[in-house]
CSV table of C-alpha atoms in Angstrom, one decimal:
chain,number,residue,atom,x,y,z
A,1,MET,CA,12.4,-8.5,1.8
A,2,ALA,CA,7.4,-10.7,4.1
A,3,GLN,CA,5.5,-12.7,7.6
A,4,GLN,CA,8.2,-13.4,9.2
A,5,ALA,CA,10.3,-16.8,10.2
A,6,PRO,CA,12.1,-17.4,13.3
A,7,SER,CA,16.0,-18.4,12.9
A,8,THR,CA,15.4,-21.3,12.8
A,9,TYR,CA,14.0,-22.0,9.6
A,10,PRO,CA,15.8,-21.8,6.5
A,11,VAL,CA,15.7,-19.6,3.9
A,12,ALA,CA,14.5,-16.9,6.3
A,13,SER,CA,16.7,-13.9,5.4
A,14,LEU,CA,15.2,-12.3,2.7
A,15,ALA,CA,11.8,-13.6,2.6
A,16,ARG,CA,9.8,-11.3,4.8
A,17,ARG,CA,9.9,-8.6,2.3
A,18,ALA,CA,8.0,-11.1,-0.4
A,19,ALA,CA,6.8,-13.4,1.9
A,20,MET,CA,3.8,-15.0,1.1
A,21,ALA,CA,0.3,-15.8,1.6
A,22,LEU,CA,0.9,-19.2,0.0
A,23,ALA,CA,4.3,-19.1,2.0
A,24,ALA,CA,2.5,-18.0,5.6
A,25,ALA,CA,0.3,-20.7,5.4
A,26,ALA,CA,2.2,-23.1,4.4
A,27,VAL,CA,5.0,-21.8,8.0
A,28,LEU,CA,1.6,-21.7,10.0
A,29,GLY,CA,0.7,-25.5,9.3
A,30,GLY,CA,3.8,-26.9,9.5
A,31,ALA,CA,4.9,-27.0,6.6
A,32,ALA,CA,7.7,-30.4,6.3
A,33,ALA,CA,11.4,-29.3,6.0
A,34,PRO,CA,12.6,-27.8,2.6
A,35,ALA,CA,14.1,-30.7,0.4
A,36,ALA,CA,17.6,-31.0,-0.6
A,37,TYR,CA,18.3,-30.3,-4.9
A,38,ALA,CA,21.4,-32.0,-6.4
A,39,VAL,CA,24.3,-30.4,-8.3
A,40,ASP,CA,25.9,-31.7,-10.8
A,41,GLY,CA,27.6,-35.4,-10.5
A,42,ALA,CA,30.6,-36.6,-12.3
A,43,ASP,CA,27.9,-37.2,-15.5
A,44,GLY,CA,25.8,-34.0,-15.2
A,45,ALA,CA,22.8,-35.8,-13.6
A,46,PRO,CA,21.7,-36.9,-10.4
A,47,ALA,CA,22.5,-40.3,-9.4
A,48,ALA,CA,19.2,-42.9,-9.2
A,49,GLY,CA,17.0,-42.1,-6.0
A,50,SER,CA,18.9,-39.2,-5.3
A,51,PRO,CA,17.1,-35.2,-5.4
A,52,LYS,CA,16.3,-33.5,-7.8
A,53,LYS,CA,18.9,-32.0,-9.7
A,54,LEU,CA,19.0,-27.8,-9.5
A,55,PRO,CA,18.3,-25.4,-12.6
A,56,GLU,CA,21.9,-24.3,-14.3
A,57,GLY,CA,22.3,-20.7,-12.4
A,58,LEU,CA,20.4,-21.0,-9.3
A,59,TYR,CA,21.4,-20.2,-6.4
A,60,GLY,CA,21.1,-22.2,-3.2
A,61,THR,CA,20.4,-26.1,-2.7
A,62,LYS,CA,17.3,-26.4,-1.4
A,63,ASP,CA,13.3,-26.5,-3.1
A,64,PRO,CA,13.0,-23.3,-5.1
A,65,GLN,CA,9.4,-23.7,-5.2
A,66,TYR,CA,9.0,-21.1,-2.7
A,67,ASP,CA,11.8,-18.4,-3.4
A,68,GLY,CA,14.1,-19.5,-6.2
A,69,VAL,CA,13.1,-15.2,-8.0
A,70,TRP,CA,13.5,-14.5,-4.1
A,71,ARG,CA,16.8,-15.5,-2.7
A,72,GLN,CA,18.6,-15.1,-7.1
A,73,SER,CA,17.2,-11.5,-7.0
A,74,LEU,CA,18.9,-11.1,-3.5
A,75,ALA,CA,21.8,-13.2,-4.5
A,76,LEU,CA,22.7,-11.0,-7.8
A,77,LEU,CA,21.9,-8.1,-6.3
A,78,ALA,CA,24.3,-8.5,-2.7
A,79,GLN,CA,27.0,-9.6,-5.4
A,80,HIS,CA,26.6,-6.3,-7.8
A,81,THR,CA,26.3,-3.9,-4.9
A,82,VAL,CA,30.9,-5.3,-3.1
A,83,GLY,CA,31.4,-5.3,-7.3
A,84,VAL,CA,31.1,-8.8,-8.3
A,85,ARG,CA,29.6,-8.9,-11.5
A,86,PRO,CA,27.8,-11.9,-11.4
A,87,ALA,CA,27.8,-15.0,-13.5
A,88,THR,CA,25.8,-15.1,-16.9
A,89,SER,CA,23.9,-18.1,-16.3
A,90,ALA,CA,22.7,-16.9,-13.4
A,91,VAL,CA,21.5,-13.9,-14.9
A,92,ARG,CA,20.3,-15.8,-17.8
A,93,TRP,CA,18.0,-18.1,-15.4
A,94,LEU,CA,16.5,-14.6,-13.4
A,95,VAL,CA,15.4,-13.2,-16.9
A,96,GLY,CA,14.4,-16.6,-17.2
A,97,GLN,CA,11.6,-16.9,-14.8
A,98,GLN,CA,9.1,-13.7,-15.9
A,99,CYS,CA,5.8,-14.6,-17.4
A,100,ALA,CA,4.6,-13.1,-20.7
A,101,ASP,CA,3.1,-10.2,-19.2
A,102,GLY,CA,5.8,-8.9,-17.0
A,103,ALA,CA,5.6,-10.5,-13.7
A,104,PHE,CA,7.1,-13.0,-11.9
A,105,THR,CA,6.4,-16.2,-9.6
A,106,ALA,CA,8.5,-17.6,-6.9
A,107,PHE,CA,9.7,-20.8,-9.5
A,108,ARG,CA,9.2,-22.3,-12.6
A,109,ALA,CA,9.9,-25.3,-13.4
A,110,GLU,CA,9.6,-25.3,-17.0
A,111,PRO,CA,10.6,-21.2,-18.2
A,112,GLY,CA,9.8,-23.1,-22.0
A,113,LYS,CA,5.6,-23.2,-21.0
A,114,PRO,CA,4.0,-20.2,-20.9
A,115,CYS,CA,2.0,-18.8,-17.6
A,116,ASP,CA,-1.5,-20.0,-17.0
A,117,ALA,CA,-4.1,-18.3,-14.7
A,118,LYS,CA,-3.2,-20.4,-12.4
A,119,THR,CA,0.6,-19.9,-12.6
A,120,MET,CA,0.7,-18.0,-8.8
A,121,ARG,CA,2.6,-14.5,-9.6
A,122,ASP,CA,3.8,-13.1,-6.8
A,123,THR,CA,4.2,-9.6,-6.5
A,124,ASN,CA,7.1,-9.4,-3.9
A,125,GLN,CA,9.7,-11.9,-6.3
A,126,THR,CA,8.4,-10.0,-8.8
A,127,ALA,CA,9.9,-6.5,-7.1
A,128,ALA,CA,12.6,-8.3,-6.2
A,129,ALA,CA,13.7,-9.3,-9.8
A,130,VAL,CA,13.0,-5.5,-10.7
A,131,GLN,CA,16.3,-4.1,-7.5
A,132,ALA,CA,17.8,-7.0,-8.6
A,133,LEU,CA,18.0,-6.4,-12.8
A,134,ALA,CA,17.8,-2.2,-12.8
A,135,ALA,CA,21.0,-2.2,-11.2
A,136,LEU,CA,22.6,-4.7,-13.4
A,137,GLY,CA,21.4,-2.9,-16.4
A,138,GLY,CA,20.7,-4.4,-19.9
A,139,HIS,CA,17.5,-5.9,-19.0
A,140,ASP,CA,15.2,-2.0,-19.8
A,141,GLU,CA,12.5,-4.1,-21.9
A,142,THR,CA,12.1,-6.9,-18.6
A,143,VAL,CA,12.0,-4.1,-16.0
A,144,GLN,CA,9.8,-1.8,-17.6
A,145,LYS,CA,7.6,-4.9,-18.4
A,146,ALA,CA,7.9,-6.4,-14.8
A,147,VAL,CA,7.0,-2.1,-13.7
A,148,ASN,CA,3.8,-2.2,-16.1
A,149,TRP,CA,2.6,-6.1,-13.6
A,150,LEU,CA,3.0,-4.4,-10.6
A,151,LYS,CA,1.6,-1.2,-11.5
A,152,SER,CA,-1.7,-3.4,-13.3
A,153,VAL,CA,-2.4,-4.9,-9.9
A,154,GLN,CA,-2.1,-2.1,-7.0
A,155,ASN,CA,-5.0,-1.8,-4.8
A,156,ASP,CA,-7.6,1.0,-4.8
A,157,ASP,CA,-5.5,1.5,-1.7
A,158,GLY,CA,-2.3,2.2,-3.2
A,159,GLY,CA,-0.5,-0.8,-2.1
A,160,TRP,CA,-0.3,-4.5,-3.1
A,161,SER,CA,-0.5,-7.2,-1.5
A,162,SER,CA,1.9,-10.8,-2.0
A,163,MET,CA,-1.0,-12.7,-4.1
A,164,ALA,CA,-2.6,-9.9,-6.3
A,165,GLY,CA,-5.8,-9.1,-5.2
A,166,SER,CA,-6.1,-9.7,-2.0
A,167,PRO,CA,-6.0,-6.8,0.7
A,168,SER,CA,-2.5,-5.1,0.4
A,169,ASP,CA,0.1,-5.5,3.3
A,170,ALA,CA,2.9,-3.0,4.4
A,171,ASN,CA,5.7,-5.5,3.3
A,172,SER,CA,5.0,-6.7,-0.1
A,173,THR,CA,3.7,-2.1,-0.2
A,174,SER,CA,7.3,-1.3,0.5
A,175,VAL,CA,8.5,-4.3,-2.0
A,176,VAL,CA,7.4,-2.6,-4.5
A,177,ILE,CA,7.8,1.0,-3.8
A,178,GLY,CA,11.6,-0.3,-3.7
A,179,ALA,CA,11.6,-2.1,-7.0
A,180,LEU,CA,9.6,1.8,-8.7
A,181,ALA,CA,12.5,3.6,-7.2
A,182,ALA,CA,14.2,1.2,-8.3
A,183,ALA,CA,13.4,1.6,-11.4
A,184,GLY,CA,13.6,4.7,-11.7
A,185,ALA,CA,9.9,5.2,-11.2
A,186,LYS,CA,8.8,7.7,-8.4
A,187,PRO,CA,6.4,5.9,-5.9
A,188,GLU,CA,4.3,9.5,-5.3
A,189,SER,CA,3.5,9.2,-9.2
A,190,VAL,CA,2.2,5.4,-8.9
A,191,THR,CA,-1.4,5.9,-7.9
A,192,SER,CA,-4.7,3.4,-7.6
A,193,LYS,CA,-7.0,3.6,-11.3
A,194,LYS,CA,-9.6,4.1,-8.1
A,195,GLY,CA,-9.8,6.7,-5.2
A,196,GLY,CA,-6.2,8.1,-6.8
A,197,ARG,CA,-4.5,6.6,-4.1
A,198,THR,CA,-0.5,6.6,-3.9
A,199,PRO,CA,2.0,3.6,-2.2
A,200,TYR,CA,2.4,5.9,0.7
A,201,ASP,CA,-0.6,6.1,1.0
A,202,GLY,CA,-1.1,2.7,1.4
A,203,LEU,CA,1.9,2.4,3.4
A,204,LEU,CA,0.8,4.9,5.5
A,205,THR,CA,-3.1,2.7,6.1
A,206,PHE,CA,-1.0,-0.2,8.6
A,207,ARG,CA,0.7,3.2,10.7
A,208,LEU,CA,-0.6,3.0,14.5
A,209,GLY,CA,-0.7,6.7,15.9
A,210,CYS,CA,-1.9,8.5,19.2
A,211,ASP,CA,-5.4,5.9,19.4
A,212,VAL,CA,-3.0,2.9,20.4
A,213,LYS,CA,-1.5,2.6,24.1
A,214,GLU,CA,2.2,4.5,24.0
A,215,GLY,CA,3.8,0.9,23.8
A,216,GLU,CA,2.7,0.2,20.1
A,217,ARG,CA,3.0,4.0,18.7
A,218,GLY,CA,4.7,3.8,15.9
A,219,ALA,CA,4.5,1.0,14.9
A,220,PHE,CA,3.2,-0.6,11.5
A,221,THR,CA,0.9,-4.0,10.8
A,222,PHE,CA,1.4,-6.2,9.0
A,223,GLN,CA,-2.0,-6.0,7.0
A,224,LEU,CA,-5.3,-5.1,8.7
A,225,LYS,CA,-6.2,-1.9,10.5
A,226,GLY,CA,-6.2,-2.7,14.4
A,227,ALA,CA,-4.8,-4.9,14.7
A,228,ALA,CA,-1.0,-5.4,17.0
A,229,ALA,CA,2.4,-3.4,16.2
A,230,ASN,CA,4.4,-5.8,13.7
A,231,ALA,CA,8.1,-5.6,13.9
A,232,ASP,CA,8.6,-7.2,10.5
A,233,ALA,CA,6.5,-4.9,9.2
A,234,THR,CA,7.3,-1.8,11.0
A,235,ALA,CA,11.1,-2.4,9.7
A,236,ALA,CA,10.4,-3.0,6.1
A,237,ALA,CA,7.6,0.5,6.2
A,238,ALA,CA,10.7,2.5,7.7
A,239,THR,CA,12.2,2.0,5.0
A,240,GLY,CA,10.1,2.1,1.9
A,241,ALA,CA,8.7,5.5,3.8
A,242,LEU,CA,11.5,6.9,2.5
A,243,GLY,CA,11.4,5.8,-0.8
A,244,LYS,CA,14.2,3.3,-0.1
A,245,GLY,CA,15.0,-1.2,-0.9
A,246,PHE,CA,17.1,-3.7,-0.6
A,247,VAL,CA,20.0,-1.1,-1.2
A,248,VAL,CA,20.9,2.0,1.0
A,249,ALA,CA,24.4,3.7,0.8
A,250,PRO,CA,26.3,4.2,3.1
A,251,ALA,CA,25.7,7.2,5.5
A,252,GLY,CA,29.9,8.0,5.3
A,253,GLY,CA,30.4,11.4,6.7
A,254,ALA,CA,26.1,12.2,7.2
A,255,ALA,CA,25.1,13.5,10.3
A,256,ASP,CA,23.8,10.8,12.5
A,257,THR,CA,19.9,11.8,13.3
A,258,PRO,CA,18.9,11.1,16.9
A,259,VAL,CA,15.5,8.5,16.9
A,260,LYS,CA,12.7,10.0,18.4
A,261,PRO,CA,9.5,8.1,19.2
A,262,LEU,CA,6.3,9.6,17.9
A,263,SER,CA,4.9,11.6,20.9
A,264,CYS,CA,1.3,12.5,21.4
A,265,LYS,CA,0.0,15.7,22.4
A,266,ASP,CA,-3.6,15.9,23.0
A,267,GLY,CA,-4.3,12.8,20.7
A,268,LYS,CA,-2.1,14.4,18.1
A,269,ALA,CA,1.7,13.6,16.8
A,270,ASP,CA,3.3,16.3,18.4
A,271,GLY,CA,0.7,18.6,16.3
A,272,LYS,CA,1.7,17.4,13.3
A,273,ALA,CA,-0.4,15.4,12.1
A,274,ASP,CA,-3.0,12.7,13.5
A,275,GLY,CA,-0.3,10.4,13.9
A,276,LYS,CA,-1.7,8.1,11.5
A,277,SER,CA,-1.9,8.4,7.3
A,278,GLY,CA,-2.0,12.7,8.0
A,279,ASP,CA,2.3,11.6,8.0
A,280,LYS,CA,4.4,11.9,5.9
A,281,GLY,CA,7.0,9.1,5.0
A,282,PRO,CA,9.6,10.7,7.2
A,283,ALA,CA,7.8,11.0,9.5
A,284,ALA,CA,6.1,8.3,9.6
A,285,ALA,CA,9.9,6.4,9.1
A,286,GLU,CA,10.8,8.0,12.4
A,287,GLY,CA,8.0,6.7,14.6
A,288,GLY,CA,8.5,3.6,13.5
A,289,ALA,CA,12.3,3.4,13.9
A,290,GLY,CA,12.0,4.8,17.3
A,291,TYR,CA,8.9,1.7,17.6
A,292,LEU,CA,11.8,-0.4,16.7
A,293,VAL,CA,14.7,0.7,18.6
A,294,ALA,CA,12.6,0.1,22.0
A,295,GLN,CA,12.6,-3.4,21.4
A,296,LEU,CA,16.0,-3.6,20.3
A,297,ASP,CA,16.7,-2.5,23.2
A,298,LYS,CA,13.2,-4.4,25.4
A,299,ASN,CA,15.1,-7.6,24.4
A,300,GLY,CA,19.0,-7.3,24.7
A,301,HIS,CA,19.6,-5.7,21.2
A,302,HIS,CA,17.8,-7.6,18.2
A,303,LEU,CA,14.7,-8.9,17.5
A,304,LEU,CA,11.7,-11.9,18.8
A,305,SER,CA,10.5,-14.0,16.9
A,306,ALA,CA,5.9,-15.4,17.8
A,307,MET,CA,5.5,-18.6,15.9
A,308,PRO,CA,2.2,-20.2,17.0
A,309,GLY,CA,2.8,-22.6,19.6
A,310,GLN,CA,6.6,-21.9,20.2
A,311,GLU,CA,8.4,-20.6,22.6
A,312,LYS,CA,9.7,-16.8,21.3
A,313,GLN,CA,13.6,-16.6,20.1
A,314,PRO,CA,16.0,-14.6,18.7
A,315,ASP,CA,15.2,-13.6,15.6
A,316,VAL,CA,18.1,-12.7,13.3
A,317,GLY,CA,15.9,-12.0,10.0
A,318,ASN,CA,14.5,-9.8,11.9
A,319,THR,CA,17.1,-7.9,13.9
A,320,ALA,CA,19.0,-7.7,10.1
A,321,ASP,CA,15.3,-5.6,8.2
A,322,ALA,CA,16.1,-3.2,11.6
A,323,VAL,CA,19.5,-2.7,11.4
A,324,VAL,CA,18.7,-2.1,7.0
A,325,ALA,CA,15.6,0.5,8.6
A,326,LEU,CA,17.7,2.4,10.9
A,327,ALA,CA,20.8,3.2,8.2
A,328,ALA,CA,18.0,4.1,6.0
A,329,GLY,CA,16.7,6.6,8.1
A,330,GLY,CA,20.3,7.2,8.7
A,331,HIS,CA,20.5,6.6,12.5
A,332,ARG,CA,23.6,5.5,12.8
A,333,SER,CA,24.0,5.2,16.1
A,334,ALA,CA,20.8,3.7,17.4
A,335,ALA,CA,22.1,1.1,15.2
A,336,GLN,CA,24.9,0.2,15.8
A,337,GLN,CA,24.3,-2.3,18.8
A,338,PRO,CA,21.8,-4.5,17.5
A,339,LEU,CA,24.7,-4.7,14.1
A,340,LYS,CA,27.2,-5.9,17.0
A,341,TRP,CA,24.7,-8.8,17.8
A,342,LEU,CA,24.8,-9.8,14.4
A,343,GLU,CA,28.1,-9.9,13.9
A,344,LYS,CA,28.5,-12.0,16.9
A,345,ASN,CA,25.1,-14.4,15.8
A,346,ALA,CA,24.4,-14.0,12.3
A,347,ALA,CA,27.4,-16.7,11.0
A,348,ALA,CA,25.7,-20.2,11.8
A,349,TRP,CA,21.7,-18.7,10.5
A,350,ALA,CA,23.5,-18.0,7.8
A,351,ARG,CA,25.7,-21.4,6.8
A,352,GLN,CA,21.2,-22.9,7.7
A,353,ASN,CA,19.4,-20.2,5.4
A,354,GLY,CA,21.6,-20.4,2.1
A,355,PRO,CA,22.5,-17.3,-0.7
A,356,ALA,CA,19.7,-14.9,0.3
A,357,ALA,CA,20.7,-14.8,4.3
A,358,TYR,CA,24.3,-14.2,2.9
A,359,ALA,CA,23.2,-11.3,0.9
A,360,GLN,CA,20.9,-10.1,3.4
A,361,LEU,CA,23.8,-9.4,5.6
A,362,VAL,CA,26.1,-8.1,2.6
A,363,LEU,CA,23.6,-5.6,2.1
A,364,ALA,CA,23.7,-4.3,5.8
A,365,ALA,CA,27.5,-3.9,5.4
A,366,HIS,CA,27.0,-2.1,2.8
A,367,ALA,CA,24.7,0.0,4.1
A,368,THR,CA,26.5,0.9,7.4
A,369,GLY,CA,29.7,1.3,6.0
A,370,THR,CA,31.0,-1.8,7.7
A,371,ASP,CA,33.4,-4.3,5.4
A,372,PRO,CA,31.1,-7.0,3.8
A,373,ARG,CA,34.4,-9.8,4.0
A,374,SER,CA,35.2,-9.2,7.8
A,375,PHE,CA,31.4,-9.4,9.1
A,376,GLY,CA,32.1,-10.8,12.2
A,377,GLY,CA,34.8,-12.5,11.4
A,378,THR,CA,33.1,-14.7,9.0
A,379,ASP,CA,33.7,-13.4,4.8
A,380,LEU,CA,30.4,-13.3,3.3
A,381,VAL,CA,30.9,-11.7,0.0
A,382,THR,CA,33.0,-15.6,-0.3
A,383,ALA,CA,30.5,-17.4,1.2
A,384,LEU,CA,27.4,-16.0,-1.0
A,385,ASN,CA,29.5,-16.7,-3.9
A,386,ALA,CA,30.2,-20.0,-2.9
A,387,THR,CA,25.9,-20.3,-3.2
A,388,GLY,CA,25.8,-20.5,-7.0
A,389,PRO,CA,28.0,-20.7,-9.5
A,390,GLU,CA,31.2,-18.6,-9.9
A,391,PRO,CA,30.9,-15.4,-10.9
A,392,ALA,CA,32.2,-13.7,-14.1
A,393,GLY,CA,34.7,-11.3,-12.4
A,394,THR,CA,35.0,-7.7,-9.9
A,395,THR,CA,35.0,-5.1,-10.5
A,396,PRO,CA,38.3,-3.8,-8.1
A,397,GLY,CA,37.8,-1.3,-5.3
A,398,LYS,CA,34.4,-1.4,-4.9
A,399,ASP,CA,33.7,-3.4,-2.1
A,400,ALA,CA,35.7,-1.2,-0.7
A,401,ARG,CA,34.3,1.8,-0.9
A,402,ALA,CA,31.8,1.5,2.0
A,403,ALA,CA,33.9,0.8,4.6
A,404,ASP,CA,35.9,4.0,4.2
A,405,ALA,CA,32.9,5.6,3.8
A,406,ALA,CA,32.3,5.0,7.4
A,407,LYS,CA,35.9,5.9,8.6
A,408,ASP,CA,35.8,8.7,7.2
A,409,SER,CA,32.6,9.9,8.7
A,410,ASP,CA,33.8,8.7,12.6
A,411,GLY,CA,37.0,7.2,12.4
A,412,GLY,CA,36.7,3.8,12.5
A,413,VAL,CA,34.7,0.7,10.9
A,414,ASN,CA,31.2,1.5,11.6
A,415,VAL,CA,30.2,-2.1,12.4
A,416,TRP,CA,27.1,-2.6,11.4
A,417,TRP,CA,24.9,-4.7,9.6
A,418,VAL,CA,21.6,-5.1,6.8
A,419,VAL,CA,20.2,-8.5,6.5
A,420,GLY,CA,17.2,-10.4,6.0
A,421,VAL,CA,14.8,-12.3,6.9
A,422,GLY,CA,14.0,-15.0,5.8
A,423,LEU,CA,10.4,-16.8,5.4
A,424,ALA,CA,11.4,-20.7,5.2
A,425,VAL,CA,8.1,-22.3,3.7
A,426,GLY,CA,7.9,-25.8,4.3
A,427,ALA,CA,9.0,-26.2,1.1
A,428,GLY,CA,12.3,-24.7,2.1
A,429,ILE,CA,11.2,-21.1,1.4
A,430,GLY,CA,13.8,-19.2,2.7
A,431,PHE,CA,14.0,-16.0,3.1
A,432,LEU,CA,11.8,-13.7,1.1
A,433,LEU,CA,7.9,-15.9,1.8
A,434,SER,CA,7.9,-16.6,5.7
A,435,GLY,CA,8.9,-13.6,7.7
A,436,ARG,CA,6.4,-11.7,7.2
A,437,ARG,CA,4.0,-14.2,6.8
A,438,LYS,CA,4.4,-14.9,10.8
A,439,LYS,CA,3.4,-11.0,11.2
A,440,ASN,CA,5.7,-11.2,14.6
A,441,ASP,CA,4.1,-10.0,17.2
A,442,LEU,CA,6.4,-7.6,19.4
């Protein structure tokens, strides 16, 4: 899940994957703090002078203008992943946000009003909705329309930007790859109308190879080739390059895969390719994992944010994304220390950022085989459920399967954590939007 925002920004968790250029601009420009929305009062309406009332079924209490669909999608997906059946009103709200052409925007205050040319359609929000609704099932038409729209705005290089028509970026391309995979459309078969480039072709254009300094090799830039290595973009790309989305299945009894940083000989990556676009997805993901591990070790098992005019500080959301990326690549041992750091430091961040942050943590726990109901002393599932309408029910035992798989694999509960990102778009965008926009240089 964008762009990254420092841990202090609201809703920073999920945002980064779908971070929009607009939101990023808002963050960099010093947007105001997110507005609070009123919950239903005794008469179902806010009192005079109180904040606007939240739409029925929406998760979170902050202004949904920039991240409504994003945070809703993550919340529903996380609930489904651990066996919680989301409230009908929550699912209905998300489905109702879709435009007639299949696209989603961050938030439509009047879903009954048709989308027009001024409606800011967003590939990140659309891709997040696809992943959630595809997992829930029963929404084939909605999902297919969204996928068709995503295909229609694919750039010539094979990738996507958050806003159709803009240059591709690593984060947006990665979240769309996850959506395509979730919907059953093989990403490698989705090619651009001009040039026949695949999403993987587009993603690999942002990879730094042997022509950069050693410490940045294997990393990904957010957008422009030749730009600095970006930890947020690298975490997203390392997951996307493997054809995976927000939900990463726990490794279970699979062997732990050692991390191998990109190594260059005579200007080439171990003689395999040129260290750039010639490498295929798995190799690119491995190189990205190597870069992330180096950064995590360098900073004390966490990543740092880099906001203009501010000192660098621990970035919980970005660290969570890195853990998820390592889990996706099977690098269980490499994820242990940053996971432990998250368990000690993510609770306050999640409380501040709301549903998307809790959802990312739940998904991280799932990916690592950790019990989401006991994550560093926090019951993430209960906390997530409390940010929205009461769930419709549960699927007994489903949320325990990941933990059981982890115990079988290494004799103890794997302490990983997977979450995500965050963005705050001044308007309180929360996760999705901010993280990627910032493009932190790590």
